[in-house]
Coordinates of C-alpha atoms in Angstrom, one line a residue:
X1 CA 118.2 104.4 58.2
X2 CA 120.4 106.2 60.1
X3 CA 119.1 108.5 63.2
X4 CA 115.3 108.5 61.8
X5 CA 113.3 111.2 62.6
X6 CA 109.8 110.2 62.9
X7 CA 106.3 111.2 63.0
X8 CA 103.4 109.1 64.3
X9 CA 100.3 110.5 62.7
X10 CA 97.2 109.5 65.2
X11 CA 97.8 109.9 69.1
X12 CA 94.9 107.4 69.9
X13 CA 95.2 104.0 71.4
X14 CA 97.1 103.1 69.0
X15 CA 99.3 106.0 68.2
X16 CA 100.4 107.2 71.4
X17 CA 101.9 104.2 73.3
X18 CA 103.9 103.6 69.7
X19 CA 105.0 107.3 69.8
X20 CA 106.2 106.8 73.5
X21 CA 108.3 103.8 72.9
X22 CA 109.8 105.5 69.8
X23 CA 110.3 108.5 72.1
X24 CA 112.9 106.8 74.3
X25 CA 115.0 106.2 71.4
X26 CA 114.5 109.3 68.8
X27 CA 113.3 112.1 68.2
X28 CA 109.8 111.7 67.7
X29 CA 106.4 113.7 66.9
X30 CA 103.0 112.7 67.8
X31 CA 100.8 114.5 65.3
X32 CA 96.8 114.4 66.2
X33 CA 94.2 117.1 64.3
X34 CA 92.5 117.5 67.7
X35 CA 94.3 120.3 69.5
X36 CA 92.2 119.2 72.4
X37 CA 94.0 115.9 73.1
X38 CA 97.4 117.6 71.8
X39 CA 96.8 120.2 75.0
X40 CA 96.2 117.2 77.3
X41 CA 98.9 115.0 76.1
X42 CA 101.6 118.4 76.6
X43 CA 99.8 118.3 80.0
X44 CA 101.5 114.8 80.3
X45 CA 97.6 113.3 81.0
X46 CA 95.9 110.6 78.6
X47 CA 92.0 110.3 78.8
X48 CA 92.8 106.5 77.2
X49 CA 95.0 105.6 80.6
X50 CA 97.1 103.5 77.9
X51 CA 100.0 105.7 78.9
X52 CA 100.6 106.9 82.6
X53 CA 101.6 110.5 83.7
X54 CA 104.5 109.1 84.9
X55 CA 105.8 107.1 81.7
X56 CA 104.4 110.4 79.5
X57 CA 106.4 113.4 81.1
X58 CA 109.5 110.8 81.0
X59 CA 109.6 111.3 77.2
X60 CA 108.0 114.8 76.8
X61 CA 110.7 116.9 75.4
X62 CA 110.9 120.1 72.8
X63 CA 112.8 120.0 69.8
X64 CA 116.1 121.4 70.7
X65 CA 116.5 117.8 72.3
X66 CA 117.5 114.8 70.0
X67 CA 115.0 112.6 71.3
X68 CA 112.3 112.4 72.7
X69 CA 108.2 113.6 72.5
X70 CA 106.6 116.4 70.7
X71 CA 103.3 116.5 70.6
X72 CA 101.6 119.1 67.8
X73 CA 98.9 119.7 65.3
X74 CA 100.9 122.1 63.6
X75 CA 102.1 120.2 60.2
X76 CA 104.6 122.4 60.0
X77 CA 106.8 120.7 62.8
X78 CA 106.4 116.9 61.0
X79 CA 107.9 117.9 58.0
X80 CA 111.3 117.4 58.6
X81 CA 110.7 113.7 60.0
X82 CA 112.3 110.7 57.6
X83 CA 109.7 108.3 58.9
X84 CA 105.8 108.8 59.0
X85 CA 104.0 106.3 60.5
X86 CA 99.7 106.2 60.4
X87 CA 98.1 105.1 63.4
X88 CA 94.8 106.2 62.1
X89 CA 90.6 104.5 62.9
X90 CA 89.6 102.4 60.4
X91 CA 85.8 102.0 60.9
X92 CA 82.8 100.7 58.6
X93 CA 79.7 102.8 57.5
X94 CA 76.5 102.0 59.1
X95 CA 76.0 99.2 56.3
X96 CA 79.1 97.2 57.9
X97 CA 81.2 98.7 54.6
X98 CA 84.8 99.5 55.2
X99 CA 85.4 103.5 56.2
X100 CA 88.6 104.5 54.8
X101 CA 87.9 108.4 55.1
X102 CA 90.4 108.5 58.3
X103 CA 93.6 106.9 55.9
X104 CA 92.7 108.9 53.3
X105 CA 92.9 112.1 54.9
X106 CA 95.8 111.0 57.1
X107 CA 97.0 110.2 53.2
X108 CA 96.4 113.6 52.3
X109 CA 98.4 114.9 55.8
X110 CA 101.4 113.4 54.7
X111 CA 101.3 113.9 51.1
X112 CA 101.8 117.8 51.9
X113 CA 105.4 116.8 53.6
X114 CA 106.4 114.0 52.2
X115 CA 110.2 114.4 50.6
X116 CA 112.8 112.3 48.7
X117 CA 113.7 109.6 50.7
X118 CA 111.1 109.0 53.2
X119 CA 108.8 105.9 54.4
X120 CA 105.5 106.1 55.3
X121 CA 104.3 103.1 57.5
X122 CA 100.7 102.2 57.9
X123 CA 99.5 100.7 61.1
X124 CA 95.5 100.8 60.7
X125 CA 93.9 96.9 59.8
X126 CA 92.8 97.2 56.7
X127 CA 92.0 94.5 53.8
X128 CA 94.7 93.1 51.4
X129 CA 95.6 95.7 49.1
X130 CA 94.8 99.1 50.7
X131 CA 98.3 100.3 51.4
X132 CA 99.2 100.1 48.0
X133 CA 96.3 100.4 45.8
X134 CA 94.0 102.4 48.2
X135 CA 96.9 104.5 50.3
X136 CA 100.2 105.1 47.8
X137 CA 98.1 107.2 44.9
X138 CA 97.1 109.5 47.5
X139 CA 100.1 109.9 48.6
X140 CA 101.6 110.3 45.1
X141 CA 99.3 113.1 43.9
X142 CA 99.6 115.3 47.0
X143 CA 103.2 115.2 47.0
X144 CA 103.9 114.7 43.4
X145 CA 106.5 112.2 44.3
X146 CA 107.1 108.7 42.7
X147 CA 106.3 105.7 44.5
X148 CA 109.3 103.3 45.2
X149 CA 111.6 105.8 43.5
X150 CA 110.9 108.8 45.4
X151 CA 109.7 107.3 48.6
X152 CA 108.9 104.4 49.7
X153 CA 105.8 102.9 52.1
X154 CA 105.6 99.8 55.2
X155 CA 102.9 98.4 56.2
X156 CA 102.9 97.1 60.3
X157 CA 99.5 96.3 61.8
X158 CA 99.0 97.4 65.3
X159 CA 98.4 94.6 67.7
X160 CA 97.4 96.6 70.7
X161 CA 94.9 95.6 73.2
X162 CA 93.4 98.8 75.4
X163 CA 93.5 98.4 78.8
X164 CA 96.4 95.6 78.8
X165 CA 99.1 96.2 81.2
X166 CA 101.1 93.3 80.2
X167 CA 100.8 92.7 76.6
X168 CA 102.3 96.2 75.5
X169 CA 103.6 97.3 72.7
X170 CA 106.8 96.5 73.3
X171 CA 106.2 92.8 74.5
X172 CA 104.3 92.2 71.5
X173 CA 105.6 90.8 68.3
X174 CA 105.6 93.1 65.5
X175 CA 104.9 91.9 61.7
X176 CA 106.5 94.0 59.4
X177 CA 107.0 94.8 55.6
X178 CA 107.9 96.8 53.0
X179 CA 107.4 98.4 49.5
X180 CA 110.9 97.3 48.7
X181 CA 113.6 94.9 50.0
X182 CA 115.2 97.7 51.4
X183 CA 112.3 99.3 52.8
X184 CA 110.9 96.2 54.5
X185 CA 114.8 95.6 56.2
X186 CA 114.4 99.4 56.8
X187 CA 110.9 99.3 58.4
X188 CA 112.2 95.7 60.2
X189 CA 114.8 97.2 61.5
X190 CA 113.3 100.0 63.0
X191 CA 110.7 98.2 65.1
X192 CA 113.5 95.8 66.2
X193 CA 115.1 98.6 67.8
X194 CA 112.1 99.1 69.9
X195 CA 110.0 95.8 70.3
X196 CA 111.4 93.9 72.8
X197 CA 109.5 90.8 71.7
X198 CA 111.0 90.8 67.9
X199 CA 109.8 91.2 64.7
X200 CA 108.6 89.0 62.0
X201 CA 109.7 90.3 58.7
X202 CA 106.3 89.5 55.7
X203 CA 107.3 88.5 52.1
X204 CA 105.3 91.5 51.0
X205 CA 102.8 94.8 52.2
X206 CA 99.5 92.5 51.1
X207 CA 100.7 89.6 52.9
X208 CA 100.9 91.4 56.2
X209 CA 97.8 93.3 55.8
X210 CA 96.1 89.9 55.3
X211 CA 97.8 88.6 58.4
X212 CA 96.5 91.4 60.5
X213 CA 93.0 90.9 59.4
X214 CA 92.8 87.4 59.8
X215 CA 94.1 87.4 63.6
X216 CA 91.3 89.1 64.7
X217 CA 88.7 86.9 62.1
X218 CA 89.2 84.3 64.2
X219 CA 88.8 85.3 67.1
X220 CA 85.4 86.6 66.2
X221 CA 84.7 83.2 64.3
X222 CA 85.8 81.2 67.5
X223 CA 83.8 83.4 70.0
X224 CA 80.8 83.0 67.5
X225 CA 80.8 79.5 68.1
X226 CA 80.7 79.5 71.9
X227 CA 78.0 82.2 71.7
X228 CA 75.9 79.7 69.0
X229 CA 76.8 76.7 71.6
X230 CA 74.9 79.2 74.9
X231 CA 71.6 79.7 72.9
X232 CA 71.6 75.9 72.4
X233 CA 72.6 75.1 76.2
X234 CA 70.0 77.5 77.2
X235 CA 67.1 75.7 75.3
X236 CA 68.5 72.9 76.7
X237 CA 68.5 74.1 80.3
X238 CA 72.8 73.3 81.0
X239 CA 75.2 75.6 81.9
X240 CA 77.3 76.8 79.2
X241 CA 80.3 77.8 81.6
X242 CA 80.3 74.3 83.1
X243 CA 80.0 72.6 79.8
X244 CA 83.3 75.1 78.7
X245 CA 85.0 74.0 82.0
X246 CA 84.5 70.3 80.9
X247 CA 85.6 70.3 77.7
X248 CA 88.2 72.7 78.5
X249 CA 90.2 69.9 80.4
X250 CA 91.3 68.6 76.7
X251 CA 94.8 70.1 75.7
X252 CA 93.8 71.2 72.7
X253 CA 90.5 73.0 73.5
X254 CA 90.4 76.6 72.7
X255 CA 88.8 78.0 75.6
X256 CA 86.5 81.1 74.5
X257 CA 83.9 82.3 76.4
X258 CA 80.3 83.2 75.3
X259 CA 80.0 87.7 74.9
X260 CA 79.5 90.8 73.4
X261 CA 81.9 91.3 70.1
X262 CA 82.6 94.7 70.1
X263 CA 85.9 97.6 70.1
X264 CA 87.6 98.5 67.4
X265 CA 89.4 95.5 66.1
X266 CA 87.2 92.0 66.5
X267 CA 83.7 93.4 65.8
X268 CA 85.2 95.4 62.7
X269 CA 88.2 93.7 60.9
X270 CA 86.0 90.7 59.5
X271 CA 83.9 93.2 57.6
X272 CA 87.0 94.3 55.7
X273 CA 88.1 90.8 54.8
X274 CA 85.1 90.1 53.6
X275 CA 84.5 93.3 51.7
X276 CA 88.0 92.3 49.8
X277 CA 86.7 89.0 49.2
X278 CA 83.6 90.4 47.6
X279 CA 85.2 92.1 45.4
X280 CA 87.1 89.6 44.1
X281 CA 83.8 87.6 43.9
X282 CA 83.7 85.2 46.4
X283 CA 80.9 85.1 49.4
X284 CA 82.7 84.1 52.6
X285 CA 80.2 82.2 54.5
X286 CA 82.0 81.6 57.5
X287 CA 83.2 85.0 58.1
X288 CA 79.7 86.7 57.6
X289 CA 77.7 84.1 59.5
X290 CA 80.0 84.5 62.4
X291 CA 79.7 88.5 62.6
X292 CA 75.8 87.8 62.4
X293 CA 75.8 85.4 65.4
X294 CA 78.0 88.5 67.5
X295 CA 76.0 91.2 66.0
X296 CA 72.7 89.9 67.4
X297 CA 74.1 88.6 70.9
X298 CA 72.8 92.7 72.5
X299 CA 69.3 91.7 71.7
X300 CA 69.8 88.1 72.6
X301 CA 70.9 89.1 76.5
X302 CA 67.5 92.0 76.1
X303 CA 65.2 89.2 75.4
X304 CA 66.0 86.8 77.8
X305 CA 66.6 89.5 80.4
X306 CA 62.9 90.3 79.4
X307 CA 61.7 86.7 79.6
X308 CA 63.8 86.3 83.2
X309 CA 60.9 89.3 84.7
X310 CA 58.1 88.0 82.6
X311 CA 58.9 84.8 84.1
X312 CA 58.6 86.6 87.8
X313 CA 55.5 88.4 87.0
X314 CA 57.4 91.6 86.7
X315 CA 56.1 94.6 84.9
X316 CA 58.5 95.6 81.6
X317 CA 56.7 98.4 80.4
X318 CA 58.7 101.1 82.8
X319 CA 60.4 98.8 85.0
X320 CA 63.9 100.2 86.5
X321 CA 66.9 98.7 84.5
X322 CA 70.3 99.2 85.8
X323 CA 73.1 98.3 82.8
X324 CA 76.7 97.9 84.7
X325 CA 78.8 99.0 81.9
X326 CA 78.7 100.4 78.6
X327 CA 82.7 99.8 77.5
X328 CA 83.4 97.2 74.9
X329 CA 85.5 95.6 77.5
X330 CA 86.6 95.6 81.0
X331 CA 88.7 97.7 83.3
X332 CA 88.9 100.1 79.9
X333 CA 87.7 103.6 78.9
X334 CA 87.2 102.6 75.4
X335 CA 83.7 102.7 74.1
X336 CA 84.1 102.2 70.6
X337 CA 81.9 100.2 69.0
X338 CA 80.5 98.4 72.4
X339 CA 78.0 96.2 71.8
X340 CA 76.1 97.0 75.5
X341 CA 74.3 99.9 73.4
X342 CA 72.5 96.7 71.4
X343 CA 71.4 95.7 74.9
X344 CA 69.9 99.3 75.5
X345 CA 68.6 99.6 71.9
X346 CA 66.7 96.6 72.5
X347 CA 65.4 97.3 76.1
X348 CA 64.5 100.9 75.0
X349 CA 61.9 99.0 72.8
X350 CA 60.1 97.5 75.9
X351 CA 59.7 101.3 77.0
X352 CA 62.5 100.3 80.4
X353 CA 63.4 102.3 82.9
X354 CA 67.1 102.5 82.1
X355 CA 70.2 103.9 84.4
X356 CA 73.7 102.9 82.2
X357 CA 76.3 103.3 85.7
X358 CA 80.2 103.1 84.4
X359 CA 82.4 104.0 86.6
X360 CA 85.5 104.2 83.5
X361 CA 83.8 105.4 80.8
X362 CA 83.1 109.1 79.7
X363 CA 80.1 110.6 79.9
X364 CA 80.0 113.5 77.6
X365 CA 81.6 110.8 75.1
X366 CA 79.1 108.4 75.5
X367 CA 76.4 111.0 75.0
X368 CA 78.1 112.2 71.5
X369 CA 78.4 108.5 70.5
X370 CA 75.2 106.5 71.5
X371 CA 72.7 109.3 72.8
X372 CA 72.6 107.7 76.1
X373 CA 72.9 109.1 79.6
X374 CA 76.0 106.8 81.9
X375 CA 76.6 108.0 85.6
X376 CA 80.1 107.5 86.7
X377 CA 78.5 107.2 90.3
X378 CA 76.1 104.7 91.5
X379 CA 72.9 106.3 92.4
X380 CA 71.1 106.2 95.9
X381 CA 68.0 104.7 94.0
X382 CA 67.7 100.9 95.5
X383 CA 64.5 99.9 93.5
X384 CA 66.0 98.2 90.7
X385 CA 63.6 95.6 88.5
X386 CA 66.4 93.9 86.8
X387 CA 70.3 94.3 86.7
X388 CA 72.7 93.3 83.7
X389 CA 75.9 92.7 84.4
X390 CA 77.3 93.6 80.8
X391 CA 80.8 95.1 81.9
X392 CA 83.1 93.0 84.0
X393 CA 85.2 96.3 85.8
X394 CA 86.5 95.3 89.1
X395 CA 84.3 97.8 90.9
X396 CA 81.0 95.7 90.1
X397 CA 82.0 92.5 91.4
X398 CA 82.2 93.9 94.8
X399 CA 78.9 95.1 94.7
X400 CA 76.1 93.8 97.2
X401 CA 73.3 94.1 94.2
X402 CA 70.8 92.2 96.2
X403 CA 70.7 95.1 98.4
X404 CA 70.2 97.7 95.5
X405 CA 67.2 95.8 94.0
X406 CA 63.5 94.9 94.8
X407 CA 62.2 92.0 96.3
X408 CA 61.5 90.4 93.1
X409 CA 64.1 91.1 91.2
X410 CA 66.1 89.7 88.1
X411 CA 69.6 89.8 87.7
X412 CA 71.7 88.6 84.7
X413 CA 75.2 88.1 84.4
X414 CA 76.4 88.5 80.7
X415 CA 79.8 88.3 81.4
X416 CA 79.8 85.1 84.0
X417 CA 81.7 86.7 86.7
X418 CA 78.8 86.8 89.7
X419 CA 78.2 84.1 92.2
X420 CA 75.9 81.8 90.2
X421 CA 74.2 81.6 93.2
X422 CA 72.8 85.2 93.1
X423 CA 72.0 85.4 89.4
X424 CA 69.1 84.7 87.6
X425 CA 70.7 83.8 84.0
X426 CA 74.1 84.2 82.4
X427 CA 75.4 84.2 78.9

């Protein structure tokens, strides 16, 4: 396609660093319902931090310019664009069911512009089949367009990880496909003119969905299995990180570490595989029993924290809690889906004392999320019962948490980075 103009519907943590890199190269627009973020992204700021200010005002541009950023919530502005690409959420319900309200409407967005001609690429990790049988008839019916004679759809999964520096977009290899042989050479093409680590082209839609899905399956399956291997070390009083070190010295070991599952990909994407295999009627076993193992590891570190003070004769009922952390991961804004809330669900039950301090995450966002309080600052109060390590951020490990605790004190290192010397337990 010659000089595409595109539109990347979703300016998230997905959405935005793709809209960037496109940016240098076309003329691009980053569409996003919340005129909130589009004022702060105009601004040249991103609350995520997966774009700098510096790299953001490079490609901020208006649309007398032939490439470059536009940032709107008008849907006016999109319509002219040859290429939509959906960067939207896709969560599950509170029953672990696949969510696919967010595609839908961002279905329903682009229905309303959609012309002869055009692709529409999905990015969100979905389950085989969604693009097509879930995505295309919405599509269809808002714009009264024909699929694959009118227009024509890709399907790319995002492989972004928040808070990487190194493995961006660009350095990561893309999978790509398409509706059509054209479209997927078009769609190929496209992200090869960007992705600086190449492109691998799918035999169809459904079998690059499935490979999105799966990537991140593993890694949940693989991560159960070290988490299963520290409640067995623990019984048996050896140290799962040394064990880990040990067998790590074979080539061929797969070294994952024991942890909270959580973010928007690993702790979610195994629920839409299995959903699809459901439906086709088969259980998976494998996939389920691993996302049960991660799913109870919050209340696993709660109880043994719990057993750690019972063990020093130290009051529960009230005690002072601090939780260092409450991202899904480290050195990261990103709080969706962290698993640290099971850690304070499960403490809250013991009527704790608690004090959530996260120097990255946002407050007011936190609040509307989980209902909890975090502090961005440490506070003066050096009478803690208990500490949890639960967040690995480079400002905690420089800590002096002995000097912030009681006498009798228990301190437990979920995420093994603390002198082993100074911790009570570790995961």
């Amino acid at each position: 396609m010659k000089d595409p103009h595109i539109a990347v519907i979703g300016l998230g943590y997905v959405g935005l660093p793709l809209a960037v890199e496109f940016a240098r190269k076309y003329k691009t627009f980053g569409f996003d319902i919340n005129s909130g973020r589009i004022g702060e992204l105009n601004q040249g700021n991103d609350h995520t931090l997966e774009v700098s200010t510096e790299k953001l005002k490079e490609v901020l541009a208006d649309c007398s310019q032939p490439k470059g950023l536009y940032c709107t919530n008008d849907l006016e502005r999109i319509k002219d664009s040859t290429i939509y690409i959906v960067t939207v959420p896709t969560p599950v319900d509170r029953n672990n069911r696949p969510d696919l309200t967010p595609l839908y409407k961002a279905s329903e967005t682009v229905g309303k512009v959609l012309k002869r001609g055009d692709i529409v690429i999905y990015e969100s990790t979905v389950y085989p089949g969604v693009t097509e049988d879930e995505c295309v008839p919405v599509l269809e019916k808002v714009s009264g367009l024909k699929f694959n004679t009118d227009f024509f759809a890709g399907y790319s999964p995002e492989r972004i990880n928040p808070g990487d520096k190194e493995h961006t977009v660009s350095k990561i290899k893309k999978i790509t496909s398409g509706s059509t042989p054209e479209a997927a050479e078009t769609v190929d093409q496209l992200y090869k003119s960007i992705i600086v680590a190449g492109t691998h082209k799918a035999s169809s839609i459904k079998v690059a969905e499935a490979a999105k899905v799966i990537e991140n399956s593993q890694r949940d399956i693989n991560i159960a299995f070290v988490n299963e291997l520290a409640k067995i070390f623990n019984k048996l009083h050896i140290d799962t990180a040394d064990v880990l070190e040990a067998a790590g010295t074979k080539w061929n070991f797969l070294k994952f570490k024991p942890g909270l599952v959580g973010g928007h990909c690993i702790g979610v994407d195994p629920y839409y595989l299995a959903q699809k295999a459901q439906e086709a009627g088969y259980h998976p076993e494998i996939i389920l029993a691993g996302r049960r193992m991660n799913d109870g590891m919050g209340a696993y570190v709660a109880h043994e924290v719990v057993k750690q003070m019972v063990k020093k004769d130290i009051k529960v009922k009230g005690a002072k809690v601090l939780v260092l952390g409450i991202t899904f991961k480290e050195n990261c804004p990103d709080v969706r889906n962290t698993k640290v809330v099971d850690i304070l669900n499960a403490l809250k039950e013991y009527e704790t004392d608690m004090t959530i301090f996260d120097p990255w995450a946002d407050p007011a966002e936190v609040k509307h999320e989980y209902g909890w309080d975090a502090l961005k600052n440490l506070p003066e109060v050096k009478e803690y019962d208990a500490i949890i390590l639960a967040v690995s951020h480079n400002e905690f490990k420089n800590l002096d948490l002995n000097n912030i605790c009681k006498k009798n004190h228990v301190i437990y290192d979920v995420k093994g980075v603390l002198d082993r010397n100074m911790v009570d337990a570790r995961l």
